[in-house]
Amino acid sequence: MATHPANEAPLSAPVELQNRHRRALTRLYDTRVEANLFQLCWLESHGVEAHARGQFTFWGLFDAERELQAAALDLAGRLVMVEAHDPSRCSEFGAFFLRRGTYFQHIVSRRACAEAFWRTYSAESSVQARLIQHQQLYVLTPAELAGGGEPSGLRRARQDELEAIFLASARMHREETLEDPLERDPEGFRRHVRYRIENGRTFSWFDDRRLLFKADISTRGSLGAQISGVYTDPLHRNQGIATRAMRDLCALLFAQGLPRITLYVNESNEAACRVYRRVGFRYCEPYQTVFIAD
């Protein structure tokens, strides 16, 4: 399908963004830094244009004055994240990707944008949701971090802990998504877990040889970090383990100069929400993940 430069495209047609659009893209995302922290960190690390075709693409919608009004980050046709000043405009991205035959595995965005995208993207029976998770976006700043409490044994995970962290990550994935990664793609999932450990993005707390807690840093940049993959061993839940470990992880990140930390959690997981609130996180806005059926 042909794409158009931003100064030639029809107003309703998404255009593939280029490096010259970086300032406009940043301005759009800056209107909701917490909700768009992943995209802002991605932009900071990778720029607007990928080095190799197909790695990722930023798409934009412009108004009559050629001001950027909405953006979509397409990560290799697997994941899409959408944002807009007017969330209803995300429906144009949904129709666009459906026409292109792009079949994502996940849609992750603040809820109003995700819902608008999904309404048009799922217009054909060939696109169905396996699971729609209503979530809550939380944010924490250094001044809000709860003090006190007994220190945990949290530290960066090591390669020799891969197997324990791999199994814990798989259990967490099953709990959160109702899908077993060991049945879908065990080796691909193992590579993903190994990559995060190798890059210092996984933190763990072991008691002797038993994993009590783990968490991942899904993204980080000058504007902050996002925590994901939080898991506490079922035998050690409701004992303050997660609260202590999360407090220490956030303190570590803030000590490195980060101004904010975000995470999103399933609305139904009230136990996790209580942990985050005890650490000092505050609710920001509704979020949503759509898991798309194969």
mmCIF file of C-alpha atoms in Angstrom:
data_model
loop_
_atom_site.group_PDB
_atom_site.id
_atom_site.type_symbol
_atom_site.label_atom_id
_atom_site.label_comp_id
_atom_site.label_asym_id
_atom_site.label_seq_id
_atom_site.Cartn_x
_atom_site.Cartn_y
_atom_site.Cartn_z
ATOM 1 C CA MET A 1 0.000 0.000 0.000
ATOM 2 C CA ALA A 2 1.318 3.435 -0.896
ATOM 3 C CA THR A 3 2.033 5.925 1.865
ATOM 4 C CA HIS A 4 2.249 9.686 1.556
ATOM 5 C CA PRO A 5 4.449 12.442 2.954
ATOM 6 C CA ALA A 6 2.664 14.440 5.644
ATOM 7 C CA ASN A 7 2.320 17.508 3.403
ATOM 8 C CA GLU A 8 0.582 15.556 0.625
ATOM 9 C CA ALA A 9 -1.643 13.017 2.380
ATOM 10 C CA PRO A 10 -5.431 13.220 2.580
ATOM 11 C CA LEU A 11 -6.454 14.544 5.986
ATOM 12 C CA SER A 12 -8.078 11.257 7.015
ATOM 13 C CA ALA A 13 -5.184 9.032 5.963
ATOM 14 C CA PRO A 14 -2.473 7.996 8.426
ATOM 15 C CA VAL A 15 1.005 8.844 7.190
ATOM 16 C CA GLU A 16 4.286 7.183 8.006
ATOM 17 C CA LEU A 17 6.214 9.600 10.198
ATOM 18 C CA GLN A 18 9.809 10.564 9.547
ATOM 19 C CA ASN A 19 12.640 12.015 11.606
ATOM 20 C CA ARG A 20 11.486 15.541 10.750
ATOM 21 C CA HIS A 21 8.272 14.850 12.690
ATOM 22 C CA ARG A 22 10.070 14.079 15.940
ATOM 23 C CA ARG A 23 9.276 17.394 17.613
ATOM 24 C CA ALA A 24 5.571 17.150 16.733
ATOM 25 C CA LEU A 25 5.452 13.554 17.945
ATOM 26 C CA THR A 26 7.113 14.492 21.233
ATOM 27 C CA ARG A 27 4.655 17.366 21.738
ATOM 28 C CA LEU A 28 1.719 15.003 21.301
ATOM 29 C CA TYR A 29 3.077 12.435 23.750
ATOM 30 C CA ASP A 30 4.090 15.125 26.241
ATOM 31 C CA THR A 31 0.434 16.014 26.795
ATOM 32 C CA ARG A 32 0.165 12.760 28.790
ATOM 33 C CA VAL A 33 3.681 11.777 29.782
ATOM 34 C CA GLU A 34 2.590 9.044 32.197
ATOM 35 C CA ALA A 35 0.274 7.335 29.711
ATOM 36 C CA ASN A 36 2.820 7.624 26.898
ATOM 37 C CA LEU A 37 6.029 6.946 28.800
ATOM 38 C CA PHE A 38 6.760 3.800 26.796
ATOM 39 C CA GLN A 39 6.464 5.640 23.482
ATOM 40 C CA LEU A 40 8.556 8.564 24.723
ATOM 41 C CA CYS A 41 11.316 6.240 25.920
ATOM 42 C CA TRP A 42 11.159 4.339 22.629
ATOM 43 C CA LEU A 43 11.436 7.592 20.702
ATOM 44 C CA GLU A 44 14.409 8.637 22.830
ATOM 45 C CA SER A 45 16.214 5.317 22.285
ATOM 46 C CA HIS A 46 15.317 4.517 18.673
ATOM 47 C CA GLY A 47 14.190 7.734 16.989
ATOM 48 C CA VAL A 48 11.242 8.023 14.608
ATOM 49 C CA GLU A 49 12.574 5.863 11.783
ATOM 50 C CA ALA A 50 13.784 2.287 12.230
ATOM 51 C CA HIS A 51 17.207 1.264 10.919
ATOM 52 C CA ALA A 52 15.674 -1.822 9.292
ATOM 53 C CA ARG A 53 12.282 -1.977 7.590
ATOM 54 C CA GLY A 54 9.644 -3.719 9.663
ATOM 55 C CA GLN A 55 11.211 -3.232 13.102
ATOM 56 C CA PHE A 56 8.791 -0.468 14.059
ATOM 57 C CA THR A 57 6.855 2.377 12.470
ATOM 58 C CA PHE A 58 5.315 5.562 13.820
ATOM 59 C CA TRP A 59 2.133 6.619 12.018
ATOM 60 C CA GLY A 60 0.419 9.991 12.349
ATOM 61 C CA LEU A 61 -2.849 11.785 11.681
ATOM 62 C CA PHE A 62 -2.709 15.510 10.891
ATOM 63 C CA ASP A 63 -5.389 18.196 10.937
ATOM 64 C CA ALA A 64 -6.084 20.864 8.298
ATOM 65 C CA GLU A 65 -3.275 23.029 9.716
ATOM 66 C CA ARG A 66 -0.906 20.053 9.425
ATOM 67 C CA GLU A 67 -0.672 19.709 13.192
ATOM 68 C CA LEU A 68 -0.173 16.176 14.461
ATOM 69 C CA GLN A 69 -3.364 15.069 16.232
ATOM 70 C CA ALA A 70 -2.840 11.335 16.737
ATOM 71 C CA ALA A 71 -0.049 8.776 16.564
ATOM 72 C CA ALA A 72 0.330 5.012 16.466
ATOM 73 C CA LEU A 73 3.474 3.043 17.282
ATOM 74 C CA ASP A 74 3.471 -0.247 15.370
ATOM 75 C CA LEU A 75 6.053 -2.628 16.828
ATOM 76 C CA ALA A 76 6.829 -5.106 14.055
ATOM 77 C CA GLY A 77 3.147 -5.840 13.433
ATOM 78 C CA ARG A 78 2.835 -7.519 16.835
ATOM 79 C CA LEU A 79 1.909 -4.679 19.195
ATOM 80 C CA VAL A 80 0.304 -1.299 18.587
ATOM 81 C CA MET A 81 0.026 1.685 20.944
ATOM 82 C CA VAL A 82 -2.193 4.641 20.010
ATOM 83 C CA GLU A 83 -2.574 8.172 21.354
ATOM 84 C CA ALA A 84 -4.614 11.206 20.272
ATOM 85 C CA HIS A 85 -5.735 14.589 21.538
ATOM 86 C CA ASP A 86 -9.254 13.368 20.690
ATOM 87 C CA PRO A 87 -9.332 9.610 21.427
ATOM 88 C CA SER A 88 -12.077 9.030 18.845
ATOM 89 C CA ARG A 89 -9.516 9.674 16.108
ATOM 90 C CA CYS A 90 -7.811 6.404 17.030
ATOM 91 C CA SER A 91 -10.677 4.705 15.209
ATOM 92 C CA GLU A 92 -9.040 5.897 11.981
ATOM 93 C CA PHE A 93 -5.940 3.893 12.859
ATOM 94 C CA GLY A 94 -8.075 0.821 13.522
ATOM 95 C CA ALA A 95 -9.702 1.021 10.089
ATOM 96 C CA PHE A 96 -6.329 1.751 8.471
ATOM 97 C CA PHE A 97 -4.534 -1.281 9.911
ATOM 98 C CA LEU A 98 -7.512 -3.510 9.118
ATOM 99 C CA ARG A 99 -7.384 -2.410 5.472
ATOM 100 C CA ARG A 100 -3.654 -3.094 5.389
ATOM 101 C CA GLY A 101 -4.167 -6.597 6.750
ATOM 102 C CA THR A 102 -1.953 -5.977 9.788
ATOM 103 C CA TYR A 103 -2.945 -8.527 12.431
ATOM 104 C CA PHE A 104 -1.586 -7.499 15.796
ATOM 105 C CA GLN A 105 -1.261 -9.730 18.839
ATOM 106 C CA HIS A 106 -1.857 -6.927 21.345
ATOM 107 C CA ILE A 107 -3.263 -3.422 21.615
ATOM 108 C CA VAL A 108 -1.987 -1.484 24.643
ATOM 109 C CA SER A 109 -3.019 2.130 25.343
ATOM 110 C CA ARG A 110 -4.998 4.364 27.625
ATOM 111 C CA ARG A 111 -8.513 3.009 27.550
ATOM 112 C CA ALA A 112 -10.327 5.685 25.542
ATOM 113 C CA CYS A 113 -7.794 5.390 22.721
ATOM 114 C CA ALA A 114 -7.686 1.588 22.790
ATOM 115 C CA GLU A 115 -11.485 1.316 22.687
ATOM 116 C CA ALA A 116 -11.780 3.694 19.726
ATOM 117 C CA PHE A 117 -9.102 1.740 17.845
ATOM 118 C CA TRP A 118 -10.742 -1.599 18.638
ATOM 119 C CA ARG A 119 -14.209 -0.549 17.429
ATOM 120 C CA THR A 120 -13.024 -0.217 13.846
ATOM 121 C CA TYR A 121 -10.170 -2.731 13.902
ATOM 122 C CA SER A 122 -12.587 -5.493 14.948
ATOM 123 C CA ALA A 123 -15.194 -4.577 12.315
ATOM 124 C CA GLU A 124 -14.550 -7.838 10.469
ATOM 125 C CA SER A 125 -15.226 -11.236 12.013
ATOM 126 C CA SER A 126 -11.649 -12.294 11.247
ATOM 127 C CA VAL A 127 -10.416 -10.053 14.094
ATOM 128 C CA GLN A 128 -11.604 -11.135 17.524
ATOM 129 C CA ALA A 129 -10.401 -10.526 21.051
ATOM 130 C CA ARG A 130 -9.194 -13.467 23.075
ATOM 131 C CA LEU A 131 -9.199 -11.306 26.205
ATOM 132 C CA ILE A 132 -9.773 -7.632 26.990
ATOM 133 C CA GLN A 133 -8.147 -6.529 30.233
ATOM 134 C CA HIS A 134 -9.398 -3.325 31.828
ATOM 135 C CA GLN A 135 -6.442 -1.893 33.684
ATOM 136 C CA GLN A 136 -5.360 1.015 35.844
ATOM 137 C CA LEU A 137 -2.314 3.151 35.151
ATOM 138 C CA TYR A 138 -0.347 4.155 38.258
ATOM 139 C CA VAL A 139 2.473 6.675 38.660
ATOM 140 C CA LEU A 140 5.031 7.330 41.395
ATOM 141 C CA THR A 141 7.417 10.263 41.891
ATOM 142 C CA PRO A 142 10.361 10.453 44.314
ATOM 143 C CA ALA A 143 8.417 12.654 46.743
ATOM 144 C CA GLU A 144 5.571 10.113 46.883
ATOM 145 C CA LEU A 145 7.680 7.027 47.637
ATOM 146 C CA ALA A 146 6.698 5.604 51.024
ATOM 147 C CA GLY A 147 9.545 5.533 53.518
ATOM 148 C CA GLY A 148 10.471 3.090 56.242
ATOM 149 C CA GLY A 149 9.976 -0.635 56.217
ATOM 150 C CA GLU A 150 12.415 -3.505 56.420
ATOM 151 C CA PRO A 151 14.764 -3.761 53.419
ATOM 152 C CA SER A 152 14.248 -6.632 51.002
ATOM 153 C CA GLY A 153 16.825 -8.849 49.334
ATOM 154 C CA LEU A 154 16.128 -7.386 45.902
ATOM 155 C CA ARG A 155 18.987 -7.201 43.391
ATOM 156 C CA ARG A 156 19.600 -7.535 39.672
ATOM 157 C CA ALA A 157 18.868 -11.043 38.440
ATOM 158 C CA ARG A 158 21.765 -13.258 37.345
ATOM 159 C CA GLN A 159 22.056 -15.567 34.370
ATOM 160 C CA ASP A 160 22.337 -18.624 36.616
ATOM 161 C CA GLU A 161 18.810 -17.810 37.859
ATOM 162 C CA LEU A 162 17.296 -18.002 34.386
ATOM 163 C CA GLU A 163 15.339 -21.216 34.951
ATOM 164 C CA ALA A 164 13.621 -20.041 38.133
ATOM 165 C CA ILE A 165 12.804 -16.643 36.653
ATOM 166 C CA PHE A 166 11.653 -18.225 33.387
ATOM 167 C CA LEU A 167 9.156 -20.458 35.227
ATOM 168 C CA ALA A 168 7.963 -17.609 37.452
ATOM 169 C CA SER A 169 7.502 -15.368 34.410
ATOM 170 C CA ALA A 170 5.463 -18.087 32.711
ATOM 171 C CA ARG A 171 3.237 -18.458 35.793
ATOM 172 C CA MET A 172 2.752 -14.701 35.962
ATOM 173 C CA HIS A 173 1.898 -14.613 32.245
ATOM 174 C CA ARG A 174 -0.737 -17.328 32.726
ATOM 175 C CA GLU A 175 -2.286 -15.479 35.669
ATOM 176 C CA GLU A 176 -2.422 -12.154 33.845
ATOM 177 C CA THR A 177 -3.333 -13.203 30.296
ATOM 178 C CA LEU A 178 -4.983 -16.639 30.714
ATOM 179 C CA GLU A 179 -2.517 -17.972 28.141
ATOM 180 C CA ASP A 180 0.339 -20.401 28.763
ATOM 181 C CA PRO A 181 3.525 -19.228 26.975
ATOM 182 C CA LEU A 182 5.037 -22.689 27.515
ATOM 183 C CA GLU A 183 2.392 -24.096 25.179
ATOM 184 C CA ARG A 184 2.458 -21.258 22.641
ATOM 185 C CA ASP A 185 6.203 -20.611 22.172
ATOM 186 C CA PRO A 186 8.399 -21.809 25.056
ATOM 187 C CA GLU A 187 11.735 -21.097 23.379
ATOM 188 C CA GLY A 188 10.685 -17.642 22.241
ATOM 189 C CA PHE A 189 9.498 -16.858 25.753
ATOM 190 C CA ARG A 190 12.771 -18.153 27.223
ATOM 191 C CA ARG A 191 14.744 -15.887 24.866
ATOM 192 C CA HIS A 192 12.636 -12.937 25.985
ATOM 193 C CA VAL A 193 13.322 -13.679 29.674
ATOM 194 C CA ARG A 194 17.033 -14.237 29.006
ATOM 195 C CA TYR A 195 17.292 -10.971 27.074
ATOM 196 C CA ARG A 196 15.897 -8.984 29.988
ATOM 197 C CA ILE A 197 18.265 -10.634 32.462
ATOM 198 C CA GLU A 198 21.266 -10.069 30.183
ATOM 199 C CA ASN A 199 20.357 -6.401 29.830
ATOM 200 C CA GLY A 200 19.933 -5.820 33.558
ATOM 201 C CA ARG A 201 16.197 -5.263 33.269
ATOM 202 C CA THR A 202 15.062 -8.018 35.652
ATOM 203 C CA PHE A 203 15.266 -7.775 39.439
ATOM 204 C CA SER A 204 14.792 -10.697 41.808
ATOM 205 C CA TRP A 205 14.706 -11.624 45.479
ATOM 206 C CA PHE A 206 15.737 -15.131 46.421
ATOM 207 C CA ASP A 207 15.544 -16.759 49.836
ATOM 208 C CA ASP A 208 18.307 -19.343 49.602
ATOM 209 C CA ARG A 209 17.365 -20.944 46.275
ATOM 210 C CA ARG A 210 13.650 -20.081 46.233
ATOM 211 C CA LEU A 211 12.464 -17.127 44.175
ATOM 212 C CA LEU A 212 10.265 -14.897 46.332
ATOM 213 C CA PHE A 213 9.754 -11.947 43.983
ATOM 214 C CA LYS A 214 10.655 -10.680 40.512
ATOM 215 C CA ALA A 215 9.965 -7.582 38.444
ATOM 216 C CA ASP A 216 11.086 -6.249 35.074
ATOM 217 C CA ILE A 217 11.835 -2.806 33.703
ATOM 218 C CA SER A 218 9.939 -2.738 30.415
ATOM 219 C CA THR A 219 11.321 0.657 29.418
ATOM 220 C CA ARG A 220 13.380 3.517 30.796
ATOM 221 C CA GLY A 221 14.666 6.875 29.628
ATOM 222 C CA SER A 222 15.260 10.399 30.853
ATOM 223 C CA LEU A 223 11.538 10.835 31.620
ATOM 224 C CA GLY A 224 11.244 7.739 33.802
ATOM 225 C CA ALA A 225 10.832 3.981 33.837
ATOM 226 C CA GLN A 226 7.964 1.532 33.562
ATOM 227 C CA ILE A 227 7.805 -1.584 35.724
ATOM 228 C CA SER A 228 6.162 -4.776 34.462
ATOM 229 C CA GLY A 229 6.202 -8.508 35.094
ATOM 230 C CA VAL A 230 5.716 -8.169 38.852
ATOM 231 C CA TYR A 231 5.409 -11.598 40.460
ATOM 232 C CA THR A 232 5.396 -12.897 44.031
ATOM 233 C CA ASP A 233 5.639 -16.589 44.805
ATOM 234 C CA PRO A 234 2.123 -17.777 45.819
ATOM 235 C CA LEU A 235 3.438 -19.315 49.061
ATOM 236 C CA HIS A 236 4.818 -15.925 50.105
ATOM 237 C CA ARG A 237 1.937 -13.639 49.215
ATOM 238 C CA ASN A 238 0.206 -11.475 51.830
ATOM 239 C CA GLN A 239 3.437 -11.343 53.855
ATOM 240 C CA GLY A 240 4.696 -7.919 52.787
ATOM 241 C CA ILE A 241 7.231 -9.375 50.349
ATOM 242 C CA ALA A 242 5.986 -7.464 47.304
ATOM 243 C CA THR A 243 5.652 -4.167 49.187
ATOM 244 C CA ARG A 244 9.232 -4.335 50.488
ATOM 245 C CA ALA A 245 10.666 -5.370 47.123
ATOM 246 C CA MET A 246 8.718 -2.779 45.125
ATOM 247 C CA ARG A 247 9.726 -0.024 47.547
ATOM 248 C CA ASP A 248 13.384 -0.991 47.185
ATOM 249 C CA LEU A 249 13.167 -1.232 43.392
ATOM 250 C CA CYS A 250 11.577 2.205 43.114
ATOM 251 C CA ALA A 251 14.135 3.692 45.522
ATOM 252 C CA LEU A 252 16.925 2.231 43.381
ATOM 253 C CA LEU A 253 15.481 3.733 40.197
ATOM 254 C CA PHE A 254 14.977 7.125 41.821
ATOM 255 C CA ALA A 255 18.558 7.050 43.123
ATOM 256 C CA GLN A 256 19.625 6.819 39.478
ATOM 257 C CA GLY A 257 17.912 10.138 38.800
ATOM 258 C CA LEU A 258 14.645 9.009 37.220
ATOM 259 C CA PRO A 259 11.785 11.484 37.776
ATOM 260 C CA ARG A 260 8.849 9.052 37.660
ATOM 261 C CA ILE A 261 7.884 5.385 37.539
ATOM 262 C CA THR A 262 4.725 4.019 35.946
ATOM 263 C CA LEU A 263 3.026 0.656 35.762
ATOM 264 C CA TYR A 264 -0.364 -0.674 34.786
ATOM 265 C CA VAL A 265 -2.285 -3.401 36.541
ATOM 266 C CA ASN A 266 -5.484 -5.349 35.905
ATOM 267 C CA GLU A 267 -8.454 -3.733 37.644
ATOM 268 C CA SER A 268 -9.464 -7.130 39.003
ATOM 269 C CA ASN A 269 -6.117 -7.565 40.799
ATOM 270 C CA GLU A 270 -6.998 -5.632 43.934
ATOM 271 C CA ALA A 271 -4.205 -7.279 45.934
ATOM 272 C CA ALA A 272 -1.604 -5.844 43.554
ATOM 273 C CA CYS A 273 -3.303 -2.440 43.583
ATOM 274 C CA ARG A 274 -3.053 -2.383 47.389
ATOM 275 C CA VAL A 275 0.674 -3.142 47.204
ATOM 276 C CA TYR A 276 1.299 -0.313 44.758
ATOM 277 C CA ARG A 277 -0.714 2.168 46.814
ATOM 278 C CA ARG A 278 1.229 1.205 49.950
ATOM 279 C CA VAL A 279 4.472 1.937 48.097
ATOM 280 C CA GLY A 280 3.093 5.374 47.175
ATOM 281 C CA PHE A 281 1.804 4.902 43.638
ATOM 282 C CA ARG A 282 -1.279 6.936 42.766
ATOM 283 C CA TYR A 283 -3.942 6.140 40.208
ATOM 284 C CA CYS A 284 -3.508 8.082 36.971
ATOM 285 C CA GLU A 285 -6.125 6.937 34.437
ATOM 286 C CA PRO A 286 -7.839 3.896 32.859
ATOM 287 C CA TYR A 287 -5.702 1.700 30.644
ATOM 288 C CA GLN A 288 -6.492 -1.308 28.466
ATOM 289 C CA THR A 289 -4.823 -4.284 26.825
ATOM 290 C CA VAL A 290 -6.580 -6.253 24.094
ATOM 291 C CA PHE A 291 -5.206 -9.745 23.459
ATOM 292 C CA ILE A 292 -6.183 -10.708 19.930
ATOM 293 C CA ALA A 293 -7.115 -14.275 19.057
ATOM 294 C CA ASP A 294 -4.975 -16.148 16.532
#
